């Protein structure tokens, strides 16, 4: 059974999938940092110094200055700011995946259907000019 498992794991598709999962997890962390640290602060500044990570609705009835303080106290909260950040991260990841798949599909279609080569048109050389005919026009 161990030998069969080793054969299964060493197949190309499983290894490719494992590499894709690891790269995807790292890419997700990069996008989360991009959204939380680069994109959302200027948007929050433009909307009047709003910190999206601290936008929440407190369901416990007590006042808390931040989501972290509410979580530390064990209060029930609806963290819609964090949810907005997650949606924004998803949209960025979805757009990047769309671009990757689109470019892969274009390159694949170019490989499957190469443009036919058209032979260049070669004109024979013009014969040398003899003498131009002179025609007298009536005045």
mmCIF file of C-alpha atoms in Angstrom:
data_model
loop_
_atom_site.group_PDB
_atom_site.id
_atom_site.type_symbol
_atom_site.label_atom_id
_atom_site.label_comp_id
_atom_site.label_asym_id
_atom_site.label_seq_id
_atom_site.Cartn_x
_atom_site.Cartn_y
_atom_site.Cartn_z
ATOM 1 C CA UNK A 1 0.000 0.000 0.000
ATOM 2 C CA UNK A 2 2.882 2.367 0.730
ATOM 3 C CA UNK A 3 4.319 1.662 -2.725
ATOM 4 C CA UNK A 4 0.980 2.505 -4.375
ATOM 5 C CA UNK A 5 0.743 5.735 -2.384
ATOM 6 C CA UNK A 6 4.281 6.685 -3.437
ATOM 7 C CA UNK A 7 3.407 6.025 -7.092
ATOM 8 C CA UNK A 8 0.260 8.125 -6.735
ATOM 9 C CA UNK A 9 2.088 11.044 -5.142
ATOM 10 C CA UNK A 10 4.945 10.956 -7.632
ATOM 11 C CA UNK A 11 2.649 11.236 -10.641
ATOM 12 C CA UNK A 12 3.053 14.522 -12.488
ATOM 13 C CA UNK A 13 -0.453 15.866 -11.914
ATOM 14 C CA UNK A 14 -0.295 15.468 -8.137
ATOM 15 C CA UNK A 15 3.079 17.198 -7.918
ATOM 16 C CA UNK A 16 1.874 20.012 -10.167
ATOM 17 C CA UNK A 17 -1.193 20.443 -7.981
ATOM 18 C CA UNK A 18 0.925 20.531 -4.813
ATOM 19 C CA UNK A 19 3.201 23.198 -6.294
ATOM 20 C CA UNK A 20 0.168 25.205 -7.429
ATOM 21 C CA UNK A 21 -1.356 25.092 -3.935
ATOM 22 C CA UNK A 22 1.866 26.298 -2.296
ATOM 23 C CA UNK A 23 2.342 29.094 -4.844
ATOM 24 C CA UNK A 24 -1.345 30.005 -4.552
ATOM 25 C CA UNK A 25 -1.073 30.302 -0.773
ATOM 26 C CA UNK A 26 1.970 32.557 -1.064
ATOM 27 C CA UNK A 27 0.269 34.610 -3.785
ATOM 28 C CA UNK A 28 -2.799 34.975 -1.531
ATOM 29 C CA UNK A 29 -0.638 36.382 1.258
ATOM 30 C CA UNK A 30 0.989 38.838 -1.140
ATOM 31 C CA UNK A 31 -2.411 40.011 -2.375
ATOM 32 C CA UNK A 32 -3.729 40.305 1.190
ATOM 33 C CA UNK A 33 -0.755 42.509 2.066
ATOM 34 C CA UNK A 34 -1.257 44.540 -1.116
ATOM 35 C CA UNK A 35 -4.894 45.178 -0.239
ATOM 36 C CA UNK A 36 -4.426 45.776 3.503
ATOM 37 C CA UNK A 37 -1.197 47.778 3.377
ATOM 38 C CA UNK A 38 -1.105 49.500 -0.033
ATOM 39 C CA UNK A 39 -4.553 49.866 -1.612
ATOM 40 C CA UNK A 40 -7.009 50.320 1.254
ATOM 41 C CA UNK A 41 -5.138 53.047 3.237
ATOM 42 C CA UNK A 42 -5.346 55.607 0.381
ATOM 43 C CA UNK A 43 -8.986 54.688 -0.226
ATOM 44 C CA UNK A 44 -9.677 55.116 3.487
ATOM 45 C CA UNK A 45 -7.846 58.448 3.461
ATOM 46 C CA UNK A 46 -9.910 59.620 0.491
ATOM 47 C CA UNK A 47 -13.096 58.644 2.335
ATOM 48 C CA UNK A 48 -12.191 60.680 5.405
ATOM 49 C CA UNK A 49 -9.573 58.701 7.369
ATOM 50 C CA UNK A 50 -11.531 55.453 7.428
ATOM 51 C CA UNK A 51 -9.626 52.346 8.511
ATOM 52 C CA UNK A 52 -11.456 49.502 6.807
ATOM 53 C CA UNK A 53 -9.936 46.905 9.121
ATOM 54 C CA UNK A 54 -11.700 48.558 12.076
ATOM 55 C CA UNK A 55 -15.161 48.926 10.559
ATOM 56 C CA UNK A 56 -17.489 46.699 12.561
ATOM 57 C CA UNK A 57 -20.901 46.508 14.166
ATOM 58 C CA UNK A 58 -20.819 45.603 17.823
ATOM 59 C CA UNK A 59 -23.615 43.175 18.720
ATOM 60 C CA UNK A 60 -22.874 43.023 22.452
ATOM 61 C CA UNK A 61 -24.003 46.551 23.313
ATOM 62 C CA UNK A 62 -20.666 47.686 24.786
ATOM 63 C CA UNK A 63 -18.329 50.182 23.123
ATOM 64 C CA UNK A 64 -14.965 49.019 21.804
ATOM 65 C CA UNK A 65 -12.432 51.203 19.980
ATOM 66 C CA UNK A 66 -11.349 48.526 17.520
ATOM 67 C CA UNK A 67 -12.103 45.058 16.230
ATOM 68 C CA UNK A 68 -9.075 43.717 18.091
ATOM 69 C CA UNK A 69 -10.360 45.086 21.403
ATOM 70 C CA UNK A 70 -13.812 43.623 20.786
ATOM 71 C CA UNK A 71 -12.329 40.228 19.891
ATOM 72 C CA UNK A 72 -10.101 40.311 22.989
ATOM 73 C CA UNK A 73 -13.178 40.944 25.144
ATOM 74 C CA UNK A 74 -15.055 38.145 23.390
ATOM 75 C CA UNK A 75 -17.761 40.445 22.030
ATOM 76 C CA UNK A 76 -19.878 39.398 19.098
ATOM 77 C CA UNK A 77 -19.169 41.647 16.106
ATOM 78 C CA UNK A 78 -19.962 41.923 12.406
ATOM 79 C CA UNK A 79 -16.613 42.836 10.851
ATOM 80 C CA UNK A 80 -17.764 44.321 7.567
ATOM 81 C CA UNK A 81 -14.513 46.258 7.021
ATOM 82 C CA UNK A 82 -12.464 43.055 7.047
ATOM 83 C CA UNK A 83 -15.097 41.560 4.750
ATOM 84 C CA UNK A 84 -14.608 44.463 2.283
ATOM 85 C CA UNK A 85 -10.856 43.843 2.346
ATOM 86 C CA UNK A 86 -11.438 40.141 1.648
ATOM 87 C CA UNK A 87 -13.772 40.916 -1.269
ATOM 88 C CA UNK A 88 -11.212 43.330 -2.705
ATOM 89 C CA UNK A 89 -8.481 40.685 -2.370
ATOM 90 C CA UNK A 90 -10.699 38.163 -4.123
ATOM 91 C CA UNK A 91 -11.381 40.553 -6.998
ATOM 92 C CA UNK A 92 -7.664 41.191 -7.500
ATOM 93 C CA UNK A 93 -6.858 37.456 -7.435
ATOM 94 C CA UNK A 94 -9.741 36.696 -9.811
ATOM 95 C CA UNK A 95 -8.554 39.397 -12.220
ATOM 96 C CA UNK A 96 -4.971 38.109 -12.179
ATOM 97 C CA UNK A 97 -6.176 34.543 -12.787
ATOM 98 C CA UNK A 98 -8.363 35.833 -15.626
ATOM 99 C CA UNK A 99 -5.332 37.509 -17.211
ATOM 100 C CA UNK A 100 -3.222 34.365 -16.833
ATOM 101 C CA UNK A 101 -5.872 32.101 -18.344
ATOM 102 C CA UNK A 102 -6.545 34.556 -21.162
ATOM 103 C CA UNK A 103 -2.859 34.776 -22.073
ATOM 104 C CA UNK A 104 -2.489 30.994 -21.836
ATOM 105 C CA UNK A 105 -5.517 30.475 -24.082
ATOM 106 C CA UNK A 106 -4.173 32.955 -26.633
ATOM 107 C CA UNK A 107 -0.757 31.312 -26.692
ATOM 108 C CA UNK A 108 -2.342 27.875 -26.961
ATOM 109 C CA UNK A 109 -4.564 28.940 -29.856
ATOM 110 C CA UNK A 110 -1.547 30.472 -31.611
ATOM 111 C CA UNK A 111 0.304 27.184 -31.279
ATOM 112 C CA UNK A 112 -2.661 25.140 -32.483
ATOM 113 C CA UNK A 113 -3.586 27.432 -35.364
ATOM 114 C CA UNK A 114 -0.453 29.112 -36.688
ATOM 115 C CA UNK A 115 -0.915 31.774 -39.310
ATOM 116 C CA UNK A 116 -0.280 30.484 -42.807
ATOM 117 C CA UNK A 117 2.834 31.853 -44.404
ATOM 118 C CA UNK A 118 2.122 33.825 -47.514
ATOM 119 C CA UNK A 119 4.805 33.882 -50.144
ATOM 120 C CA UNK A 120 5.977 37.388 -50.940
ATOM 121 C CA UNK A 121 4.940 38.760 -54.302
ATOM 122 C CA UNK A 122 7.965 39.342 -56.483
ATOM 123 C CA UNK A 123 7.488 41.553 -59.504
ATOM 124 C CA UNK A 124 9.754 41.093 -62.481
ATOM 125 C CA UNK A 125 12.065 44.025 -63.161
ATOM 126 C CA UNK A 126 10.671 46.676 -65.451
ATOM 127 C CA UNK A 127 12.190 46.810 -68.916
ATOM 128 C CA UNK A 128 14.522 49.757 -69.445
ATOM 129 C CA UNK A 129 12.854 52.893 -70.750
ATOM 130 C CA UNK A 130 13.546 53.578 -74.396
ATOM 131 C CA UNK A 131 12.417 56.939 -75.552
ATOM 132 C CA UNK A 132 9.322 58.603 -74.358
ATOM 133 C CA UNK A 133 6.862 59.402 -77.107
ATOM 134 C CA UNK A 134 6.402 63.072 -77.597
ATOM 135 C CA UNK A 135 2.999 64.148 -78.651
ATOM 136 C CA UNK A 136 2.397 67.662 -79.842
ATOM 137 C CA UNK A 137 -0.833 69.065 -78.538
ATOM 138 C CA UNK A 138 -2.758 71.552 -80.662
ATOM 139 C CA UNK A 139 -2.758 75.009 -79.206
#
